[in-house]
PDB file of C-alpha atoms in Angstrom:
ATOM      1  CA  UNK A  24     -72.580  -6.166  19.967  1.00 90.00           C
ATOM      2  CA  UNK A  25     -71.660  -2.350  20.293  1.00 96.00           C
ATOM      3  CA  UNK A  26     -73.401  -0.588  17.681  1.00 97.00           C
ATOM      4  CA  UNK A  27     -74.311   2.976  16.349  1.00 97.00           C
ATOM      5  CA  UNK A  28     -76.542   3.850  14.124  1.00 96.00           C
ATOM      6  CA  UNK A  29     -76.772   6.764  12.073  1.00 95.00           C
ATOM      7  CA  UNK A  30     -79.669   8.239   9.771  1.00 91.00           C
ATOM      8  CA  UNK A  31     -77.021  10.120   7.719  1.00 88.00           C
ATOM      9  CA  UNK A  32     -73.074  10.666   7.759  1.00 91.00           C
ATOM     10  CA  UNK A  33     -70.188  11.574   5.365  1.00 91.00           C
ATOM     11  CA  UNK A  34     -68.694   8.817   5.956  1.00 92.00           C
ATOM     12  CA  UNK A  35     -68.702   5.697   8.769  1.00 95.00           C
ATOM     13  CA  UNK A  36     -64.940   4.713   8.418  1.00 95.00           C
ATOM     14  CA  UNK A  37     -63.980   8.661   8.925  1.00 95.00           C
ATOM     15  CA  UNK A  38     -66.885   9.163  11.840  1.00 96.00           C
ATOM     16  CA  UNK A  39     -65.454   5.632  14.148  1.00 97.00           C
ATOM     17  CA  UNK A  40     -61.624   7.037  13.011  1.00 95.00           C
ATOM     18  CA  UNK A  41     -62.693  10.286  15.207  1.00 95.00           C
ATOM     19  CA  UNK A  42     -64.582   8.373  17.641  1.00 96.00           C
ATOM     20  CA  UNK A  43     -61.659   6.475  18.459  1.00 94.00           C
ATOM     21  CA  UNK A  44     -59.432   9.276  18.500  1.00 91.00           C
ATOM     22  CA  UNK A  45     -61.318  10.984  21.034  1.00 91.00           C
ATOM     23  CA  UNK A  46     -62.668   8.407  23.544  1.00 92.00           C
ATOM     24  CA  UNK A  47     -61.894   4.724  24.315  1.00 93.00           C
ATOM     25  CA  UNK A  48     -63.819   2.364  21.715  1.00 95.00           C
ATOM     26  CA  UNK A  49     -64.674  -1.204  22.459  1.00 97.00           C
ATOM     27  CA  UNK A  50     -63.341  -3.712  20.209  1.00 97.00           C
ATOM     28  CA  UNK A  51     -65.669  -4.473  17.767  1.00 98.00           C
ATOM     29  CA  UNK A  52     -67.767  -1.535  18.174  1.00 98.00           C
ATOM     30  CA  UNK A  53     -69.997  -0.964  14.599  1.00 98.00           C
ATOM     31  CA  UNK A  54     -71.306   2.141  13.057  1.00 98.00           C
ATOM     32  CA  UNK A  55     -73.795   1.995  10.596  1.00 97.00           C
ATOM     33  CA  UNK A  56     -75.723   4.685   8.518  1.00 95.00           C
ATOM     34  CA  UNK A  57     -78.994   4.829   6.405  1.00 92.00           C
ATOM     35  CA  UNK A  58     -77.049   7.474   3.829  1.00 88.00           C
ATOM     36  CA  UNK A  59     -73.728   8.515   3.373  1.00 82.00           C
ATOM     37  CA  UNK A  60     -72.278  11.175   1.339  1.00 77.00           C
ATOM     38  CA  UNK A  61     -68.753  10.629   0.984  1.00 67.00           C
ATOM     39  CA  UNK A  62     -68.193   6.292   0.713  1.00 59.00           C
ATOM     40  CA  UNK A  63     -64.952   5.859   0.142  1.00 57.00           C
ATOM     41  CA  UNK A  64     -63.788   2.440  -1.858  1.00 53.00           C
ATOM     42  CA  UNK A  65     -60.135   1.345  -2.750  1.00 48.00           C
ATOM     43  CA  UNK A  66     -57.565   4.337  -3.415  1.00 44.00           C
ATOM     44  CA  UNK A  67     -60.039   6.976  -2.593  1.00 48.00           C
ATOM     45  CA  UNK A  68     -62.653   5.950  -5.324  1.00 51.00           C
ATOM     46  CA  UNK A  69     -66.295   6.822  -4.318  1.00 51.00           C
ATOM     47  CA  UNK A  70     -69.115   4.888  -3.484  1.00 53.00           C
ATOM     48  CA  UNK A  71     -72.923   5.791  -3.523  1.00 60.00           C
ATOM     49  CA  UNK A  72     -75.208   3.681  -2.228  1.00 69.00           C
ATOM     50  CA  UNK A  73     -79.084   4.588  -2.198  1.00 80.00           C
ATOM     51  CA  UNK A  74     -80.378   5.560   0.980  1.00 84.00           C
ATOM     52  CA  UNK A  75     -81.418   2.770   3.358  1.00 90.00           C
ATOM     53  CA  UNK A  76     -81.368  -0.016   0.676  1.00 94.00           C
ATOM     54  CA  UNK A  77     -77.997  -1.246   1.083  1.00 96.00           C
ATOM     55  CA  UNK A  78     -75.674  -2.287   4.376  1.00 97.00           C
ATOM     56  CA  UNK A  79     -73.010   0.682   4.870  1.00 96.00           C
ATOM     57  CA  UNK A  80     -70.912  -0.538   7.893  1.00 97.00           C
ATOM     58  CA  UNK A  81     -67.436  -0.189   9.626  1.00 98.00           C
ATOM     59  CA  UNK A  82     -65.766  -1.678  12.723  1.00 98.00           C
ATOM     60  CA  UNK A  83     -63.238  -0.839  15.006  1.00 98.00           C
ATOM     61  CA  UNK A  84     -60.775  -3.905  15.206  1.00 98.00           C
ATOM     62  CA  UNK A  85     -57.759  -3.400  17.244  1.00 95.00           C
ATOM     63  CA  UNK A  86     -55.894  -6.120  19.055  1.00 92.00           C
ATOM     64  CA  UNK A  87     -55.489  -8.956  16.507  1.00 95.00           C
ATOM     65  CA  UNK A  88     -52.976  -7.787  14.482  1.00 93.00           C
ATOM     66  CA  UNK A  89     -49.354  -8.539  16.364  1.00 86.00           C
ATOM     67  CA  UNK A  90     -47.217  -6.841  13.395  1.00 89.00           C
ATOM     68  CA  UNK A  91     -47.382  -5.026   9.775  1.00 90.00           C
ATOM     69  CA  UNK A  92     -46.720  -8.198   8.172  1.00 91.00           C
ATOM     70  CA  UNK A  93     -50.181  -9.822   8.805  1.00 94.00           C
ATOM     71  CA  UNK A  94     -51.908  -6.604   7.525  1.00 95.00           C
ATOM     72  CA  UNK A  95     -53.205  -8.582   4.448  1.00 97.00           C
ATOM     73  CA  UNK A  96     -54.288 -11.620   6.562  1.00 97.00           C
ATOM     74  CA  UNK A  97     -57.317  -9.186   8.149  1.00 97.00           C
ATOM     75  CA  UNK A  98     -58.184  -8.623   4.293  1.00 97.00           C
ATOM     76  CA  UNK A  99     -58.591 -12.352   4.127  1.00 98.00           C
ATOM     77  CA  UNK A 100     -60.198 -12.309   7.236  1.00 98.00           C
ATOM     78  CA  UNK A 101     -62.694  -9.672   6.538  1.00 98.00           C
ATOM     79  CA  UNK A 102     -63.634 -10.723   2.843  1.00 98.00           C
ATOM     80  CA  UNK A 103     -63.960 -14.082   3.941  1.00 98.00           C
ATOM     81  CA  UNK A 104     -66.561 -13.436   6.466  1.00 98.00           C
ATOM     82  CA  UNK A 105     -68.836 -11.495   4.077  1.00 98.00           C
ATOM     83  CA  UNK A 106     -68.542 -14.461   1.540  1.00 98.00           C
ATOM     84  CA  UNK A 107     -69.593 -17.114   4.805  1.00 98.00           C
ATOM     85  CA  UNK A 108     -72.325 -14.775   5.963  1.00 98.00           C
ATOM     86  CA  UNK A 109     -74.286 -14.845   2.346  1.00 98.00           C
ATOM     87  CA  UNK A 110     -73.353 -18.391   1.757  1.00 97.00           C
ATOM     88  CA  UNK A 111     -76.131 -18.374   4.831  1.00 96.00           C
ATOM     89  CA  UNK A 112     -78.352 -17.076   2.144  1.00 95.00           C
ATOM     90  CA  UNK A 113     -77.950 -19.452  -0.204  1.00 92.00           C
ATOM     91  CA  UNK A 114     -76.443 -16.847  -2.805  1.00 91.00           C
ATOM     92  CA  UNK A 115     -74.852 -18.980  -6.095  1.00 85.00           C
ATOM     93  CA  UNK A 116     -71.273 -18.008  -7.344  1.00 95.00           C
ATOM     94  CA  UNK A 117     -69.736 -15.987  -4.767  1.00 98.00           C
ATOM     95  CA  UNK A 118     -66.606 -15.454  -5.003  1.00 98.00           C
ATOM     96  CA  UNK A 119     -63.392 -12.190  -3.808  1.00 98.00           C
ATOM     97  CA  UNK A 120     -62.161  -9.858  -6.747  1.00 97.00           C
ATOM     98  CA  UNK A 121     -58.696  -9.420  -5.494  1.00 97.00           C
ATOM     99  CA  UNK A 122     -58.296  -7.882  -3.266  1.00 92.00           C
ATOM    100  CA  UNK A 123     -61.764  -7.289  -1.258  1.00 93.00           C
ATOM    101  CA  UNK A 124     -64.664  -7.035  -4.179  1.00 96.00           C
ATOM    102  CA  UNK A 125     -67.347  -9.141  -3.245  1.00 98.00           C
ATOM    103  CA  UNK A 126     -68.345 -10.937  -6.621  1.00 98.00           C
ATOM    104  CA  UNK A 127     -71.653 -12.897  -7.226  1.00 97.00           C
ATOM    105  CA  UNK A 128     -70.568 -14.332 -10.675  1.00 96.00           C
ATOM    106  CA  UNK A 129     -69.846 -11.632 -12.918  1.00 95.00           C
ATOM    107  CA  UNK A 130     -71.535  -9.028 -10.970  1.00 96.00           C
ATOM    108  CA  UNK A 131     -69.856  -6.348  -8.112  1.00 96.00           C
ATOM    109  CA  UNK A 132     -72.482  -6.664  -5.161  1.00 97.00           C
ATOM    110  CA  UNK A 133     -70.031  -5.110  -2.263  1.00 97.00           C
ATOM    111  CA  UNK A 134     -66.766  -4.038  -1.287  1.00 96.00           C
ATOM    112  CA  UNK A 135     -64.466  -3.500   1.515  1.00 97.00           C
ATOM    113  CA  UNK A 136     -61.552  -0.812   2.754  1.00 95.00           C
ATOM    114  CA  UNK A 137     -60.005  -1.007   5.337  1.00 96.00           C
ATOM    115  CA  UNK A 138     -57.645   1.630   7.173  1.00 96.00           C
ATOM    116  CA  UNK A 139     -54.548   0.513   9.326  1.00 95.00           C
ATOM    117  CA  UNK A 140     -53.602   2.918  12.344  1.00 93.00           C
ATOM    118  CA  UNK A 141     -49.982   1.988  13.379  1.00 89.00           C
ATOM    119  CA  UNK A 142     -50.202   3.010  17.106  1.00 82.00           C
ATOM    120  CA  UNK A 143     -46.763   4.216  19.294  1.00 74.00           C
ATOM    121  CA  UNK A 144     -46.985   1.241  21.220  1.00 75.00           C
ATOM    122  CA  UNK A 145     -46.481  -1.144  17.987  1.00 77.00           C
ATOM    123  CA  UNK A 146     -50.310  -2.261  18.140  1.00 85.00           C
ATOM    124  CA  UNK A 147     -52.818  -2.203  15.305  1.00 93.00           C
ATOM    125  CA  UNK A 148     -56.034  -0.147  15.236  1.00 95.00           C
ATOM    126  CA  UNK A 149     -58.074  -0.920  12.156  1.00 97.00           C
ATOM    127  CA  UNK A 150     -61.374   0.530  10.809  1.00 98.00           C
ATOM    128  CA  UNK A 151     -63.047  -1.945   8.117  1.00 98.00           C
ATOM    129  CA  UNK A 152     -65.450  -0.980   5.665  1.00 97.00           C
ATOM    130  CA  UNK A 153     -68.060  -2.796   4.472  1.00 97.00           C
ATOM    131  CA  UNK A 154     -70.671  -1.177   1.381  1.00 96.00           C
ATOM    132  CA  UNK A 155     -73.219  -4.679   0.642  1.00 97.00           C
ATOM    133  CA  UNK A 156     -75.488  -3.994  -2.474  1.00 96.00           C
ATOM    134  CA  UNK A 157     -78.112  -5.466  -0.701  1.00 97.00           C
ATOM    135  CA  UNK A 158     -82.054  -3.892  -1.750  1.00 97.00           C
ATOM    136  CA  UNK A 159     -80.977  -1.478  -4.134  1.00 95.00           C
ATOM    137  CA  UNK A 160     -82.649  -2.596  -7.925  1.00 93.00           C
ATOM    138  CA  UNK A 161     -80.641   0.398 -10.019  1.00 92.00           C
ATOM    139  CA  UNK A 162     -77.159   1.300 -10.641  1.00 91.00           C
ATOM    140  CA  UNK A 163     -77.087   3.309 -13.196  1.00 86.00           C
ATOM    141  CA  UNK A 164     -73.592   3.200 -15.426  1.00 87.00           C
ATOM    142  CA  UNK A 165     -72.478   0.901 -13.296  1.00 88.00           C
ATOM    143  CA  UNK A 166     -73.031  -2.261 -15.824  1.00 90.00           C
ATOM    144  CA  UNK A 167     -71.042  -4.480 -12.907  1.00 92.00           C
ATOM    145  CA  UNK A 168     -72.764  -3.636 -10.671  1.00 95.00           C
ATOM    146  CA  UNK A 169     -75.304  -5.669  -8.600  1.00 96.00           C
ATOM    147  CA  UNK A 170     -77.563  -6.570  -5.293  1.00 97.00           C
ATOM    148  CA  UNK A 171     -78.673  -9.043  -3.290  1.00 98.00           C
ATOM    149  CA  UNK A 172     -82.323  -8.198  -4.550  1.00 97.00           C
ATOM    150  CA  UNK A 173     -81.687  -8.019  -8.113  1.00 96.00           C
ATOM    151  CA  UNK A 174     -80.130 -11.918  -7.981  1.00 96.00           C
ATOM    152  CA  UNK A 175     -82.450 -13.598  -5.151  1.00 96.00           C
ATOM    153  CA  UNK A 176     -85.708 -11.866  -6.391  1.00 96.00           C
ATOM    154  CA  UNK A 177     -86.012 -10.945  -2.467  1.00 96.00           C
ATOM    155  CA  UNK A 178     -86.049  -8.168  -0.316  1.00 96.00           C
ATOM    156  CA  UNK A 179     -83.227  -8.413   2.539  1.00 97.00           C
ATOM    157  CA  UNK A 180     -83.456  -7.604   6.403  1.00 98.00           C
ATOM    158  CA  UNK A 181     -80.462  -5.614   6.962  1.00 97.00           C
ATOM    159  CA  UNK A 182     -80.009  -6.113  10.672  1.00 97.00           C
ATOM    160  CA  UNK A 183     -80.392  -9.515  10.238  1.00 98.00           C
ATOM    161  CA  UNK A 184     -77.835  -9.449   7.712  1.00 98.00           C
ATOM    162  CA  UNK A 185     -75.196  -6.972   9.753  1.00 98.00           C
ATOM    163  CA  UNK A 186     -75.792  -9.672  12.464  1.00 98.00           C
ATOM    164  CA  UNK A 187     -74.486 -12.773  10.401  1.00 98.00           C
ATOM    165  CA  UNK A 188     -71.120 -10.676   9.267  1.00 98.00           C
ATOM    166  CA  UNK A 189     -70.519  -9.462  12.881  1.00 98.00           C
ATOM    167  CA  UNK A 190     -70.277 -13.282  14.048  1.00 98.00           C
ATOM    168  CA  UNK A 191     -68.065 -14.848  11.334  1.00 98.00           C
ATOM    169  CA  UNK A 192     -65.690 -11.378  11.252  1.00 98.00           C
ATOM    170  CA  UNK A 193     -65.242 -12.030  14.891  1.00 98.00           C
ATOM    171  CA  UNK A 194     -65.011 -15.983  14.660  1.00 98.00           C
ATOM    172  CA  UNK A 195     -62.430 -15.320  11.583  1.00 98.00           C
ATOM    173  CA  UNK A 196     -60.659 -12.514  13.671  1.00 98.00           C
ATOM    174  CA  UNK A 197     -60.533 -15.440  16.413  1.00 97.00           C
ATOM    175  CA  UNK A 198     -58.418 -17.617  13.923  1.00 97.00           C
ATOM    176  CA  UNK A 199     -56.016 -15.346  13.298  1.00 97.00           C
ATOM    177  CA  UNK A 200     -55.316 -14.752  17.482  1.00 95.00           C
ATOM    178  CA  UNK A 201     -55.237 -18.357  17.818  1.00 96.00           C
ATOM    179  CA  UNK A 202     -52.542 -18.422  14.900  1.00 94.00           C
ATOM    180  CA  UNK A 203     -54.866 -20.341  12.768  1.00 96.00           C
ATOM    181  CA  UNK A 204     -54.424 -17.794   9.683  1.00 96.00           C
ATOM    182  CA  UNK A 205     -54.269 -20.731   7.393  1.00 97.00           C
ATOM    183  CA  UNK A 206     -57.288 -22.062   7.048  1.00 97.00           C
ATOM    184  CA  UNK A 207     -58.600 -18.302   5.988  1.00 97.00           C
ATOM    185  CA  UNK A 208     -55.857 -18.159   3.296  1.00 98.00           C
ATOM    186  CA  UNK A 209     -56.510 -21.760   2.365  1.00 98.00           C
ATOM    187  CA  UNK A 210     -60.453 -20.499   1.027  1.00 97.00           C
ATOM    188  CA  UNK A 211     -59.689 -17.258   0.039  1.00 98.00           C
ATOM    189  CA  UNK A 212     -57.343 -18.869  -2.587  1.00 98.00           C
ATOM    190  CA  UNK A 213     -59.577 -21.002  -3.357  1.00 97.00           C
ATOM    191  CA  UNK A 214     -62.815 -18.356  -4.052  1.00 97.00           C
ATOM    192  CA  UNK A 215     -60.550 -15.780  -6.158  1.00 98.00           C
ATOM    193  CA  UNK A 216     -62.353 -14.616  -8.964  1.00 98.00           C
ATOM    194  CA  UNK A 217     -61.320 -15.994 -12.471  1.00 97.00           C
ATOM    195  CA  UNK A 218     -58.316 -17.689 -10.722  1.00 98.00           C
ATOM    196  CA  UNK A 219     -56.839 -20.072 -12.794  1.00 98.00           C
ATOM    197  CA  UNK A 220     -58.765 -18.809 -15.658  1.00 97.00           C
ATOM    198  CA  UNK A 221     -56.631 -16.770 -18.639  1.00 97.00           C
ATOM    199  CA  UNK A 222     -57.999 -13.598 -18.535  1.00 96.00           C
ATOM    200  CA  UNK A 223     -57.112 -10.061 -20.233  1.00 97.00           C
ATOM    201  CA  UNK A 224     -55.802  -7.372 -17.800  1.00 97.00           C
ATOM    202  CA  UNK A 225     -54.694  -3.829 -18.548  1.00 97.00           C
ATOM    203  CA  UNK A 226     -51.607  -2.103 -16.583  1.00 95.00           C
ATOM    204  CA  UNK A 227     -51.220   1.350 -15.127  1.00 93.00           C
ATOM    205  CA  UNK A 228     -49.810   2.467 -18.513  1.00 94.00           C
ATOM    206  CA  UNK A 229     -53.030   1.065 -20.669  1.00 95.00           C
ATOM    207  CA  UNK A 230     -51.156  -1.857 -21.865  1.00 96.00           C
ATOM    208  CA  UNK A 231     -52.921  -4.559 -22.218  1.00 97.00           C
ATOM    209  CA  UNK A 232     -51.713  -8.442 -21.838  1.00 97.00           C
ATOM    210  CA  UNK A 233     -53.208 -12.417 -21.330  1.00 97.00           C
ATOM    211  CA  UNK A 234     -52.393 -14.137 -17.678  1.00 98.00           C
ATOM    212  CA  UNK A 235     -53.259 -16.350 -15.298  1.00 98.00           C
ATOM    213  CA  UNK A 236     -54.197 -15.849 -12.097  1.00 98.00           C
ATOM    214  CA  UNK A 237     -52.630 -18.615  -9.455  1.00 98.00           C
ATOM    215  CA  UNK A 238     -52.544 -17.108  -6.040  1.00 98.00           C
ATOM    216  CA  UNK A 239     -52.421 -13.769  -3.927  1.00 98.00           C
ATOM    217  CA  UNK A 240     -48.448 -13.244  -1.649  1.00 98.00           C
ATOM    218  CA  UNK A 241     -48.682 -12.674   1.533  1.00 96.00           C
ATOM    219  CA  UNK A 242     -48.042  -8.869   1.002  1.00 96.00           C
ATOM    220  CA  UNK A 243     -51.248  -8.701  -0.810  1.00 97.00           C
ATOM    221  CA  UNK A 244     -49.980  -8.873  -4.241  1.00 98.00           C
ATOM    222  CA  UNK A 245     -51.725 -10.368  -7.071  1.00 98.00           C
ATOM    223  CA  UNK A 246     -49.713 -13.289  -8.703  1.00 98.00           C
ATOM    224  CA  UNK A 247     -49.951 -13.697 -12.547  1.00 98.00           C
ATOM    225  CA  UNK A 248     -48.076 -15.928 -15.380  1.00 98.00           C
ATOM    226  CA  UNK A 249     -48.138 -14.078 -18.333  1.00 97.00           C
ATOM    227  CA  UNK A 250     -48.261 -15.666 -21.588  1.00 93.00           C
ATOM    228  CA  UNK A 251     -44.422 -16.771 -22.006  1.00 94.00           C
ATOM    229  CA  UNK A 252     -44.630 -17.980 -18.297  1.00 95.00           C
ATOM    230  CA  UNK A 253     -42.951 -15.404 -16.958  1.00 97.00           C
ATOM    231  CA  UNK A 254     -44.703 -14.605 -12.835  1.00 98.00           C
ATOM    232  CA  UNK A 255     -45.365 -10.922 -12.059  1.00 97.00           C
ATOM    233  CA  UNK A 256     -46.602  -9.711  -8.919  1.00 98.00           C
ATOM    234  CA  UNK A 257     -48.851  -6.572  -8.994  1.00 97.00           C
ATOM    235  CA  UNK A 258     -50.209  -4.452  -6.057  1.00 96.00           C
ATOM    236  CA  UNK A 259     -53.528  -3.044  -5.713  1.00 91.00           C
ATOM    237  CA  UNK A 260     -54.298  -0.338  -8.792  1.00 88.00           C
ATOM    238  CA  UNK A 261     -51.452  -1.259 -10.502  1.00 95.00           C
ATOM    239  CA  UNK A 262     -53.358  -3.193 -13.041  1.00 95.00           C
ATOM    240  CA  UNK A 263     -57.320  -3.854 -13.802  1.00 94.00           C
ATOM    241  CA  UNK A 264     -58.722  -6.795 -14.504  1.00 94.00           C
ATOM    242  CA  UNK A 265     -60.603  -6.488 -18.132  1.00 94.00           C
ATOM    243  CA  UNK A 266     -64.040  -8.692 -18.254  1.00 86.00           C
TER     244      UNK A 266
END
């Protein structure tokens, strides 16, 4: 395993986007930092993490993806793996927010972006982002918001834990080479948060409205039947789910 660590940096995804722009990067290659100042989550919203209680991560994955329309199965892929690697743990409840929140019941304990490079040559860099709640006890006005700590009582090795979600990325990145794709999107379905369940959801324009959720396309959109059965597909930050 290739990996860099860092006491303090704006931002790992940005520093291993420059790193790879400059020199040749081996596949896989991880940064990871004690601090960062600038976390970036979904559609540029921040994320703070205390300093050297949590797991801030990215890595360089290039190689896997043959075209732009299995962007959304390294999504899968990648939220997948972070699910497998604290089922290790014995954490209760897990489950994806659609598209990459990582859910422990009700509670937000991580996230993931990640950031496609479309390269001249038709190949696919990508820099994934990983921010684990891990030994952090406080988030303050963040009522969603959760750790590792806070649910197993425990403190949390971090390398140990950086270790278990380097294997099953790369295992899981190995299934989609190997055109096996379908057993990833098989128990992603199947861990959505709330799906199945009616639940209340609010739209870019505040309105609010009941629906189901039954599945996620293969574009990444969220698939919902409203109350007079209608199906509406919605892409990321188009609507919120309200709970």
């Amino acid at each position: 395993m290739k990996l860099i660590k860092l006491d303090a940096i704006e931002s790992t995804n940005d520093y291993l986007k420059q790193l790879s722009r400059n020199k040749l990067v081996e596949n896989f290659t991880i940064v990871t930092a004690q601090n960062q100042t600038k976390g970036k989550g979904q559609m540029g919203a921040s994320w703070i993490s205390d300093s050297g209680k949590n797991l801030i991560m990215s890595i360089l994955i290039k190689d896997i993806l043959s075209n732009i329309n299995q962007i959304f199965d390294l999504n899968v892929a990648i939220s997948l793996a972070v699910i497998q690697a604290l089922e290790e743990y014995n954490l209760q409840k897990l489950s994806i927010k659609w598209s990459n929140d990582i859910m422990s019941d009700t509670k937000k304990i991580g996230g993931i972006l990640i950031e496609n490079t479309f390269k001249t040559d038709t190949k696919i860099e990508s820099i994934v982002g990983i921010g684990l709640n891990v030994n952090q006890k406080e988030f303050l006005n963040l009522p969603n918001a959760s750790s590792l700590a806070n649910i197993m009582n425990v403190e949390f090795n971090l390398d140990d834990l950086l270790a278990k979600i380097y294997f099953q990325i790369k295992k899981n990145c190995e299934l989609i080479s190997s055109n096996q794709i379908e057993i990833l999107w098989k128990s992603y379905i199947s861990i959505l948060f709330k799906i199945n369940k009616p639940m209340a959801f609010e739209d870019s324009n505040k309105n609010r409205f009941m629906g189901i959720i039954k599945t996620v396309t293969r574009d990444g959109k969220l698939e919902i039947v409203l109350d007079n059965d209608t199906v509406k597909h919605f892409a990321v930050k188009e609507i919120v789910m309200l709970y």
